[in-house]
PDB file of C-alpha atoms in Angstrom:
ATOM      1  CA  UNK A   1      73.541 116.643  86.624  1.00 86.00           C
ATOM      2  CA  UNK A   2      74.434 113.436  84.921  1.00 95.00           C
ATOM      3  CA  UNK A   3      76.877 112.615  87.672  1.00 98.00           C
ATOM      4  CA  UNK A   4      76.451 109.637  90.066  1.00 98.00           C
ATOM      5  CA  UNK A   5      78.057 109.194  93.496  1.00 98.00           C
ATOM      6  CA  UNK A   6      79.001 105.742  94.640  1.00 98.00           C
ATOM      7  CA  UNK A   7      79.741 105.339  98.285  1.00 98.00           C
ATOM      8  CA  UNK A   8      81.444 102.330  99.695  1.00 98.00           C
ATOM      9  CA  UNK A   9      79.693 101.130 102.881  1.00 97.00           C
ATOM     10  CA  UNK A  10      80.916  97.676 103.991  1.00 96.00           C
ATOM     11  CA  UNK A  11      82.161  98.227 107.528  1.00 95.00           C
ATOM     12  CA  UNK A  12      84.647  97.978 109.132  1.00 94.00           C
ATOM     13  CA  UNK A  13      87.065  98.686 106.264  1.00 95.00           C
ATOM     14  CA  UNK A  14      85.304  98.297 102.884  1.00 97.00           C
ATOM     15  CA  UNK A  15      87.212  95.191 102.083  1.00 96.00           C
ATOM     16  CA  UNK A  16      86.727  93.880  98.596  1.00 97.00           C
ATOM     17  CA  UNK A  17      84.750  90.650  99.299  1.00 97.00           C
ATOM     18  CA  UNK A  18      83.002  88.619  96.683  1.00 98.00           C
ATOM     19  CA  UNK A  19      79.656  90.255  97.652  1.00 97.00           C
ATOM     20  CA  UNK A  20      81.166  93.751  97.567  1.00 98.00           C
ATOM     21  CA  UNK A  21      82.759  93.115  94.090  1.00 98.00           C
ATOM     22  CA  UNK A  22      79.584  91.643  92.741  1.00 98.00           C
ATOM     23  CA  UNK A  23      77.464  94.614  93.937  1.00 97.00           C
ATOM     24  CA  UNK A  24      80.065  97.068  92.667  1.00 98.00           C
ATOM     25  CA  UNK A  25      80.091  95.586  89.160  1.00 98.00           C
ATOM     26  CA  UNK A  26      76.218  95.489  88.984  1.00 98.00           C
ATOM     27  CA  UNK A  27      76.015  99.124  90.181  1.00 98.00           C
ATOM     28  CA  UNK A  28      78.667 100.236  87.668  1.00 98.00           C
ATOM     29  CA  UNK A  29      76.968  98.390  84.792  1.00 98.00           C
ATOM     30  CA  UNK A  30      73.671 100.022  85.625  1.00 98.00           C
ATOM     31  CA  UNK A  31      75.289 103.510  85.520  1.00 98.00           C
ATOM     32  CA  UNK A  32      77.110 102.520  82.286  1.00 97.00           C
ATOM     33  CA  UNK A  33      73.786 101.564  80.662  1.00 97.00           C
ATOM     34  CA  UNK A  34      72.120 104.745  81.824  1.00 97.00           C
ATOM     35  CA  UNK A  35      72.508 107.198  79.010  1.00 94.00           C
ATOM     36  CA  UNK A  36      71.828 110.221  81.309  1.00 96.00           C
ATOM     37  CA  UNK A  37      74.854 109.200  83.446  1.00 98.00           C
ATOM     38  CA  UNK A  38      78.114 110.738  82.147  1.00 98.00           C
ATOM     39  CA  UNK A  39      80.335 110.397  85.225  1.00 98.00           C
ATOM     40  CA  UNK A  40      80.684 108.801  88.646  1.00 98.00           C
ATOM     41  CA  UNK A  41      82.454 109.807  91.814  1.00 98.00           C
ATOM     42  CA  UNK A  42      83.655 107.042  94.129  1.00 98.00           C
ATOM     43  CA  UNK A  43      84.124 107.671  97.834  1.00 98.00           C
ATOM     44  CA  UNK A  44      83.697 105.948 101.188  1.00 98.00           C
ATOM     45  CA  UNK A  45      80.880 106.184 103.708  1.00 97.00           C
ATOM     46  CA  UNK A  46      83.227 104.553 106.377  1.00 97.00           C
ATOM     47  CA  UNK A  47      85.449 107.039 108.258  1.00 95.00           C
ATOM     48  CA  UNK A  48      89.260 106.945 107.715  1.00 97.00           C
ATOM     49  CA  UNK A  49      89.234 104.238 105.046  1.00 97.00           C
ATOM     50  CA  UNK A  50      88.571 104.369 101.304  1.00 98.00           C
ATOM     51  CA  UNK A  51      89.006 100.543 100.850  1.00 98.00           C
ATOM     52  CA  UNK A  52      91.366  98.229 102.573  1.00 95.00           C
ATOM     53  CA  UNK A  53      91.661  96.031  99.482  1.00 95.00           C
ATOM     54  CA  UNK A  54      90.956  92.341  98.749  1.00 95.00           C
ATOM     55  CA  UNK A  55      89.171  90.552 101.547  1.00 95.00           C
ATOM     56  CA  UNK A  56      91.728  88.135 102.968  1.00 92.00           C
ATOM     57  CA  UNK A  57      89.068  85.782 104.249  1.00 92.00           C
ATOM     58  CA  UNK A  58      88.132  85.117 100.595  1.00 96.00           C
ATOM     59  CA  UNK A  59      91.621  83.859  99.932  1.00 94.00           C
ATOM     60  CA  UNK A  60      92.260  81.729 103.076  1.00 93.00           C
ATOM     61  CA  UNK A  61      91.157  78.137 103.586  1.00 92.00           C
ATOM     62  CA  UNK A  62      88.678  78.009 100.700  1.00 95.00           C
ATOM     63  CA  UNK A  63      88.178  75.722  97.787  1.00 96.00           C
ATOM     64  CA  UNK A  64      89.808  76.196  94.338  1.00 96.00           C
ATOM     65  CA  UNK A  65      86.360  76.874  92.905  1.00 97.00           C
ATOM     66  CA  UNK A  66      85.881  79.729  95.370  1.00 97.00           C
ATOM     67  CA  UNK A  67      89.318  81.154  94.555  1.00 97.00           C
ATOM     68  CA  UNK A  68      88.466  81.119  90.848  1.00 98.00           C
ATOM     69  CA  UNK A  69      85.064  82.755  91.412  1.00 98.00           C
ATOM     70  CA  UNK A  70      86.615  85.460  93.615  1.00 98.00           C
ATOM     71  CA  UNK A  71      89.584  86.226  91.261  1.00 98.00           C
ATOM     72  CA  UNK A  72      87.172  86.389  88.258  1.00 98.00           C
ATOM     73  CA  UNK A  73      85.139  89.084  90.202  1.00 98.00           C
ATOM     74  CA  UNK A  74      88.358  91.048  91.041  1.00 98.00           C
ATOM     75  CA  UNK A  75      89.219  90.979  87.261  1.00 98.00           C
ATOM     76  CA  UNK A  76      85.668  92.006  86.264  1.00 98.00           C
ATOM     77  CA  UNK A  77      85.830  95.035  88.750  1.00 98.00           C
ATOM     78  CA  UNK A  78      89.074  96.274  87.076  1.00 98.00           C
ATOM     79  CA  UNK A  79      87.911  95.563  83.460  1.00 98.00           C
ATOM     80  CA  UNK A  80      84.647  97.395  84.013  1.00 98.00           C
ATOM     81  CA  UNK A  81      86.180 100.374  85.895  1.00 98.00           C
ATOM     82  CA  UNK A  82      89.376 100.864  83.880  1.00 98.00           C
ATOM     83  CA  UNK A  83      87.388 100.532  80.649  1.00 98.00           C
ATOM     84  CA  UNK A  84      84.405 102.627  81.677  1.00 98.00           C
ATOM     85  CA  UNK A  85      82.988 105.175  79.161  1.00 97.00           C
ATOM     86  CA  UNK A  86      82.126 107.440  81.995  1.00 98.00           C
ATOM     87  CA  UNK A  87      84.371 109.974  83.694  1.00 98.00           C
ATOM     88  CA  UNK A  88      85.538 108.331  86.937  1.00 98.00           C
ATOM     89  CA  UNK A  89      86.821 110.360  89.847  1.00 98.00           C
ATOM     90  CA  UNK A  90      88.084 108.777  93.133  1.00 98.00           C
ATOM     91  CA  UNK A  91      87.475 110.971  96.124  1.00 98.00           C
ATOM     92  CA  UNK A  92      89.886 109.191  98.439  1.00 98.00           C
ATOM     93  CA  UNK A  93      88.750 110.093 101.994  1.00 98.00           C
ATOM     94  CA  UNK A  94      90.830 107.573 103.911  1.00 98.00           C
ATOM     95  CA  UNK A  95      93.591 104.987 103.563  1.00 97.00           C
ATOM     96  CA  UNK A  96      93.607 102.913 100.473  1.00 98.00           C
ATOM     97  CA  UNK A  97      96.085  99.946 100.372  1.00 97.00           C
ATOM     98  CA  UNK A  98      96.393  97.076  97.850  1.00 96.00           C
ATOM     99  CA  UNK A  99      93.110  96.505  95.986  1.00 96.00           C
ATOM    100  CA  UNK A 100      91.739  99.805  97.377  1.00 97.00           C
ATOM    101  CA  UNK A 101      94.643 101.507  95.622  1.00 98.00           C
ATOM    102  CA  UNK A 102      93.907  99.580  92.410  1.00 98.00           C
ATOM    103  CA  UNK A 103      90.312 100.923  92.570  1.00 98.00           C
ATOM    104  CA  UNK A 104      91.524 104.480  92.838  1.00 98.00           C
ATOM    105  CA  UNK A 105      94.283 103.932  90.204  1.00 98.00           C
ATOM    106  CA  UNK A 106      91.608 102.719  87.745  1.00 98.00           C
ATOM    107  CA  UNK A 107      89.814 106.019  87.844  1.00 98.00           C
ATOM    108  CA  UNK A 108      90.509 108.964  85.529  1.00 98.00           C
ATOM    109  CA  UNK A 109      91.342 111.360  88.354  1.00 98.00           C
ATOM    110  CA  UNK A 110      92.257 110.880  92.084  1.00 98.00           C
ATOM    111  CA  UNK A 111      91.711 113.521  94.814  1.00 98.00           C
ATOM    112  CA  UNK A 112      92.861 112.530  98.281  1.00 98.00           C
ATOM    113  CA  UNK A 113      92.191 114.049 101.684  1.00 98.00           C
ATOM    114  CA  UNK A 114      95.258 116.080 102.904  1.00 97.00           C
ATOM    115  CA  UNK A 115      95.981 113.970 105.948  1.00 97.00           C
ATOM    116  CA  UNK A 116      99.450 112.479 106.595  1.00 95.00           C
ATOM    117  CA  UNK A 117      97.803 109.587 108.497  1.00 96.00           C
ATOM    118  CA  UNK A 118      96.019 108.444 105.305  1.00 98.00           C
ATOM    119  CA  UNK A 119      98.141 106.250 102.975  1.00 98.00           C
ATOM    120  CA  UNK A 120      97.827 104.611  99.554  1.00 98.00           C
ATOM    121  CA  UNK A 121      99.801 101.990  97.653  1.00 98.00           C
ATOM    122  CA  UNK A 122     100.097  98.432  96.376  1.00 97.00           C
ATOM    123  CA  UNK A 123     101.509  96.872  99.502  1.00 95.00           C
ATOM    124  CA  UNK A 124     100.942  93.189  98.491  1.00 92.00           C
ATOM    125  CA  UNK A 125     104.601  92.220  99.008  1.00 92.00           C
ATOM    126  CA  UNK A 126     104.168  92.867 102.761  1.00 88.00           C
ATOM    127  CA  UNK A 127     101.692  89.969 102.941  1.00 84.00           C
ATOM    128  CA  UNK A 128     103.981  87.728 100.858  1.00 84.00           C
ATOM    129  CA  UNK A 129     101.552  88.200  97.856  1.00 87.00           C
ATOM    130  CA  UNK A 130     102.654  89.364  94.364  1.00 90.00           C
ATOM    131  CA  UNK A 131     100.619  92.087  92.660  1.00 94.00           C
ATOM    132  CA  UNK A 132      99.457  90.632  89.244  1.00 95.00           C
ATOM    133  CA  UNK A 133     100.680  92.009  86.016  1.00 96.00           C
ATOM    134  CA  UNK A 134      97.574  94.137  85.411  1.00 97.00           C
ATOM    135  CA  UNK A 135      97.945  95.747  88.883  1.00 97.00           C
ATOM    136  CA  UNK A 136     101.573  96.421  88.052  1.00 97.00           C
ATOM    137  CA  UNK A 137     100.794  97.906  84.624  1.00 97.00           C
ATOM    138  CA  UNK A 138      98.140 100.227  85.955  1.00 97.00           C
ATOM    139  CA  UNK A 139     100.622 101.445  88.617  1.00 98.00           C
ATOM    140  CA  UNK A 140     103.554 101.905  86.257  1.00 98.00           C
ATOM    141  CA  UNK A 141     101.351 103.953  83.888  1.00 96.00           C
ATOM    142  CA  UNK A 142     100.712 106.409  86.604  1.00 97.00           C
ATOM    143  CA  UNK A 143     103.870 106.772  88.594  1.00 97.00           C
ATOM    144  CA  UNK A 144     106.535 105.518  86.153  1.00 97.00           C
ATOM    145  CA  UNK A 145     108.728 102.468  86.178  1.00 97.00           C
ATOM    146  CA  UNK A 146     111.242 103.390  88.857  1.00 97.00           C
ATOM    147  CA  UNK A 147     108.810 104.539  91.487  1.00 97.00           C
ATOM    148  CA  UNK A 148     106.614 101.545  90.725  1.00 98.00           C
ATOM    149  CA  UNK A 149     109.487  99.009  90.876  1.00 97.00           C
ATOM    150  CA  UNK A 150     110.732 100.231  94.302  1.00 98.00           C
ATOM    151  CA  UNK A 151     107.160 100.624  95.740  1.00 98.00           C
ATOM    152  CA  UNK A 152     106.018  97.130  94.594  1.00 97.00           C
ATOM    153  CA  UNK A 153     109.233  95.340  95.800  1.00 97.00           C
ATOM    154  CA  UNK A 154     108.985  97.001  99.161  1.00 97.00           C
ATOM    155  CA  UNK A 155     105.173  96.752  99.511  1.00 96.00           C
ATOM    156  CA  UNK A 156     105.247 100.556 100.218  1.00 97.00           C
ATOM    157  CA  UNK A 157     102.339 102.541 101.536  1.00 97.00           C
ATOM    158  CA  UNK A 158     102.739 106.265 100.683  1.00 98.00           C
ATOM    159  CA  UNK A 159     101.333 108.963 103.058  1.00 98.00           C
ATOM    160  CA  UNK A 160      99.091 111.472 101.190  1.00 97.00           C
ATOM    161  CA  UNK A 161     101.878 114.117 100.675  1.00 97.00           C
ATOM    162  CA  UNK A 162     104.260 111.558  99.295  1.00 97.00           C
ATOM    163  CA  UNK A 163     101.538 110.037  97.080  1.00 98.00           C
ATOM    164  CA  UNK A 164     100.987 113.467  95.565  1.00 98.00           C
ATOM    165  CA  UNK A 165     104.699 113.942  94.987  1.00 97.00           C
ATOM    166  CA  UNK A 166     104.884 110.598  93.128  1.00 97.00           C
ATOM    167  CA  UNK A 167     101.787 111.367  91.041  1.00 97.00           C
ATOM    168  CA  UNK A 168      99.863 108.527  92.654  1.00 98.00           C
ATOM    169  CA  UNK A 169      97.096 111.062  93.449  1.00 98.00           C
ATOM    170  CA  UNK A 170      96.412 114.125  91.353  1.00 98.00           C
ATOM    171  CA  UNK A 171      95.790 116.502  94.184  1.00 98.00           C
ATOM    172  CA  UNK A 172      95.171 116.816  97.965  1.00 98.00           C
ATOM    173  CA  UNK A 173      92.386 118.837  99.583  1.00 98.00           C
ATOM    174  CA  UNK A 174      91.022 119.439 103.103  1.00 98.00           C
ATOM    175  CA  UNK A 175      88.417 116.892 104.062  1.00 97.00           C
ATOM    176  CA  UNK A 176      85.560 119.376 104.064  1.00 97.00           C
ATOM    177  CA  UNK A 177      86.385 120.455 100.492  1.00 98.00           C
ATOM    178  CA  UNK A 178      86.686 116.915  99.031  1.00 98.00           C
ATOM    179  CA  UNK A 179      83.127 116.625  97.528  1.00 97.00           C
ATOM    180  CA  UNK A 180      83.165 120.195  96.228  1.00 98.00           C
ATOM    181  CA  UNK A 181      86.540 119.614  94.574  1.00 98.00           C
ATOM    182  CA  UNK A 182      85.414 116.306  93.071  1.00 98.00           C
ATOM    183  CA  UNK A 183      82.335 117.928  91.582  1.00 98.00           C
ATOM    184  CA  UNK A 184      84.534 120.766  90.091  1.00 98.00           C
ATOM    185  CA  UNK A 185      86.985 118.246  88.533  1.00 98.00           C
ATOM    186  CA  UNK A 186      83.968 116.288  87.121  1.00 98.00           C
ATOM    187  CA  UNK A 187      82.469 119.428  85.618  1.00 98.00           C
ATOM    188  CA  UNK A 188      85.908 120.218  83.966  1.00 97.00           C
ATOM    189  CA  UNK A 189      86.078 116.760  82.306  1.00 97.00           C
ATOM    190  CA  UNK A 190      82.455 116.765  81.310  1.00 97.00           C
ATOM    191  CA  UNK A 191      82.891 120.159  79.526  1.00 97.00           C
ATOM    192  CA  UNK A 192      84.456 118.193  76.643  1.00 95.00           C
ATOM    193  CA  UNK A 193      82.450 116.319  74.058  1.00 96.00           C
ATOM    194  CA  UNK A 194      81.931 112.751  75.336  1.00 95.00           C
ATOM    195  CA  UNK A 195      82.876 110.975  72.081  1.00 96.00           C
ATOM    196  CA  UNK A 196      86.294 112.628  71.844  1.00 97.00           C
ATOM    197  CA  UNK A 197      87.120 112.005  75.521  1.00 97.00           C
ATOM    198  CA  UNK A 198      85.867 108.332  75.313  1.00 97.00           C
ATOM    199  CA  UNK A 199      87.807 107.485  72.118  1.00 98.00           C
ATOM    200  CA  UNK A 200      90.978 109.076  73.632  1.00 98.00           C
ATOM    201  CA  UNK A 201      90.547 107.040  76.886  1.00 98.00           C
ATOM    202  CA  UNK A 202      89.938 103.841  74.890  1.00 97.00           C
ATOM    203  CA  UNK A 203      92.959 104.480  72.813  1.00 98.00           C
ATOM    204  CA  UNK A 204      95.152 104.963  75.943  1.00 97.00           C
ATOM    205  CA  UNK A 205      93.797 101.983  77.855  1.00 98.00           C
ATOM    206  CA  UNK A 206      92.712  99.397  75.293  1.00 98.00           C
ATOM    207  CA  UNK A 207      96.072  97.505  75.082  1.00 97.00           C
ATOM    208  CA  UNK A 208      96.175  96.832  78.779  1.00 97.00           C
ATOM    209  CA  UNK A 209      92.532  95.781  78.893  1.00 98.00           C
ATOM    210  CA  UNK A 210      93.038  93.506  75.899  1.00 98.00           C
ATOM    211  CA  UNK A 211      96.025  91.913  77.560  1.00 98.00           C
ATOM    212  CA  UNK A 212      94.008  90.825  80.644  1.00 98.00           C
ATOM    213  CA  UNK A 213      91.049  89.660  78.436  1.00 98.00           C
ATOM    214  CA  UNK A 214      93.466  87.515  76.326  1.00 98.00           C
ATOM    215  CA  UNK A 215      95.153  85.979  79.494  1.00 98.00           C
ATOM    216  CA  UNK A 216      92.156  85.909  81.772  1.00 98.00           C
ATOM    217  CA  UNK A 217      91.935  82.188  82.382  1.00 98.00           C
ATOM    218  CA  UNK A 218      95.707  81.869  82.717  1.00 98.00           C
ATOM    219  CA  UNK A 219      95.653  84.661  85.260  1.00 98.00           C
ATOM    220  CA  UNK A 220      92.897  82.890  87.244  1.00 98.00           C
ATOM    221  CA  UNK A 221      94.958  79.637  87.248  1.00 97.00           C
ATOM    222  CA  UNK A 222      98.127  81.542  88.311  1.00 96.00           C
ATOM    223  CA  UNK A 223      96.158  83.025  91.182  1.00 96.00           C
ATOM    224  CA  UNK A 224      94.722  79.682  92.339  1.00 96.00           C
ATOM    225  CA  UNK A 225      98.118  77.932  92.262  1.00 96.00           C
ATOM    226  CA  UNK A 226      99.793  80.758  94.129  1.00 94.00           C
ATOM    227  CA  UNK A 227      97.169  81.278  96.758  1.00 94.00           C
ATOM    228  CA  UNK A 228      96.795  77.510  97.401  1.00 95.00           C
ATOM    229  CA  UNK A 229     100.518  77.123  98.427  1.00 94.00           C
ATOM    230  CA  UNK A 230     100.745  76.278 102.045  1.00 94.00           C
ATOM    231  CA  UNK A 231     103.402  78.920 102.621  1.00 91.00           C
ATOM    232  CA  UNK A 232     101.064  81.590 101.329  1.00 91.00           C
ATOM    233  CA  UNK A 233      98.120  80.230 103.338  1.00 92.00           C
ATOM    234  CA  UNK A 234     100.363  80.298 106.361  1.00 91.00           C
ATOM    235  CA  UNK A 235     101.370  83.926 105.889  1.00 87.00           C
ATOM    236  CA  UNK A 236      97.714  84.967 105.333  1.00 88.00           C
ATOM    237  CA  UNK A 237      96.605  83.167 108.530  1.00 91.00           C
ATOM    238  CA  UNK A 238      99.409  84.898 110.435  1.00 89.00           C
ATOM    239  CA  UNK A 239      98.310  88.275 108.985  1.00 84.00           C
ATOM    240  CA  UNK A 240      94.676  87.644 109.992  1.00 87.00           C
ATOM    241  CA  UNK A 241      95.815  86.705 113.588  1.00 89.00           C
ATOM    242  CA  UNK A 242      97.760  89.948 113.722  1.00 87.00           C
ATOM    243  CA  UNK A 243      94.691  91.864 112.712  1.00 81.00           C
ATOM    244  CA  UNK A 244      92.648  90.212 115.322  1.00 83.00           C
ATOM    245  CA  UNK A 245      95.175  91.021 117.979  1.00 85.00           C
ATOM    246  CA  UNK A 246      95.126  94.665 116.889  1.00 81.00           C
ATOM    247  CA  UNK A 247      91.352  94.793 117.165  1.00 75.00           C
ATOM    248  CA  UNK A 248      91.395  93.263 120.656  1.00 74.00           C
TER     249      UNK A 248
END
């Protein structure tokens, strides 16, 4: 059909570890280089979670070299996905905070399961982390300045119905209809000539992609200096302890 399906399967919560990001970028590049592939649908093979976002263990108690390598991989994921020539559809079948939300935001279209228990949003502020400018720009482009400003400052996670109201997702469907709907949306997008759609997408997104490319090293250094602060490391350690307690 010319459409690939990429399923995230990194239990328990599909967190974006260095390994996950590397595998993701390799897989996406393979599809991008395959002329027969015109579109890709992203979904999760782990129940109730699309992706929990960046793996906190990659940002806690590691070397500056590790932080640089990790952040470069996060950048690469966004540059490849946001700039993809393919039609990209996120079939969001679970909660999707922080980096998981960015993954979905970077796609052309987002369909979420109609379940008020599932939420999505850039909630970095809750962990004492600041969403970088390119996370923020992607968010603003989709929901508008006011909603983005309030959501980012409060680190809000929006339940599926609210996410639809804000335009954070394009539509909600029952879980059993998700794949069918994603395929139908994909067919609608692929009905257009590829070159016209690709050039339009590039025109809409190029300035943002160029901005990160131009400031990539500076962005990595900003991340390293921020994440290395003892106050940030302390809040990340506290958050990890809280997660451990929840599990037990």
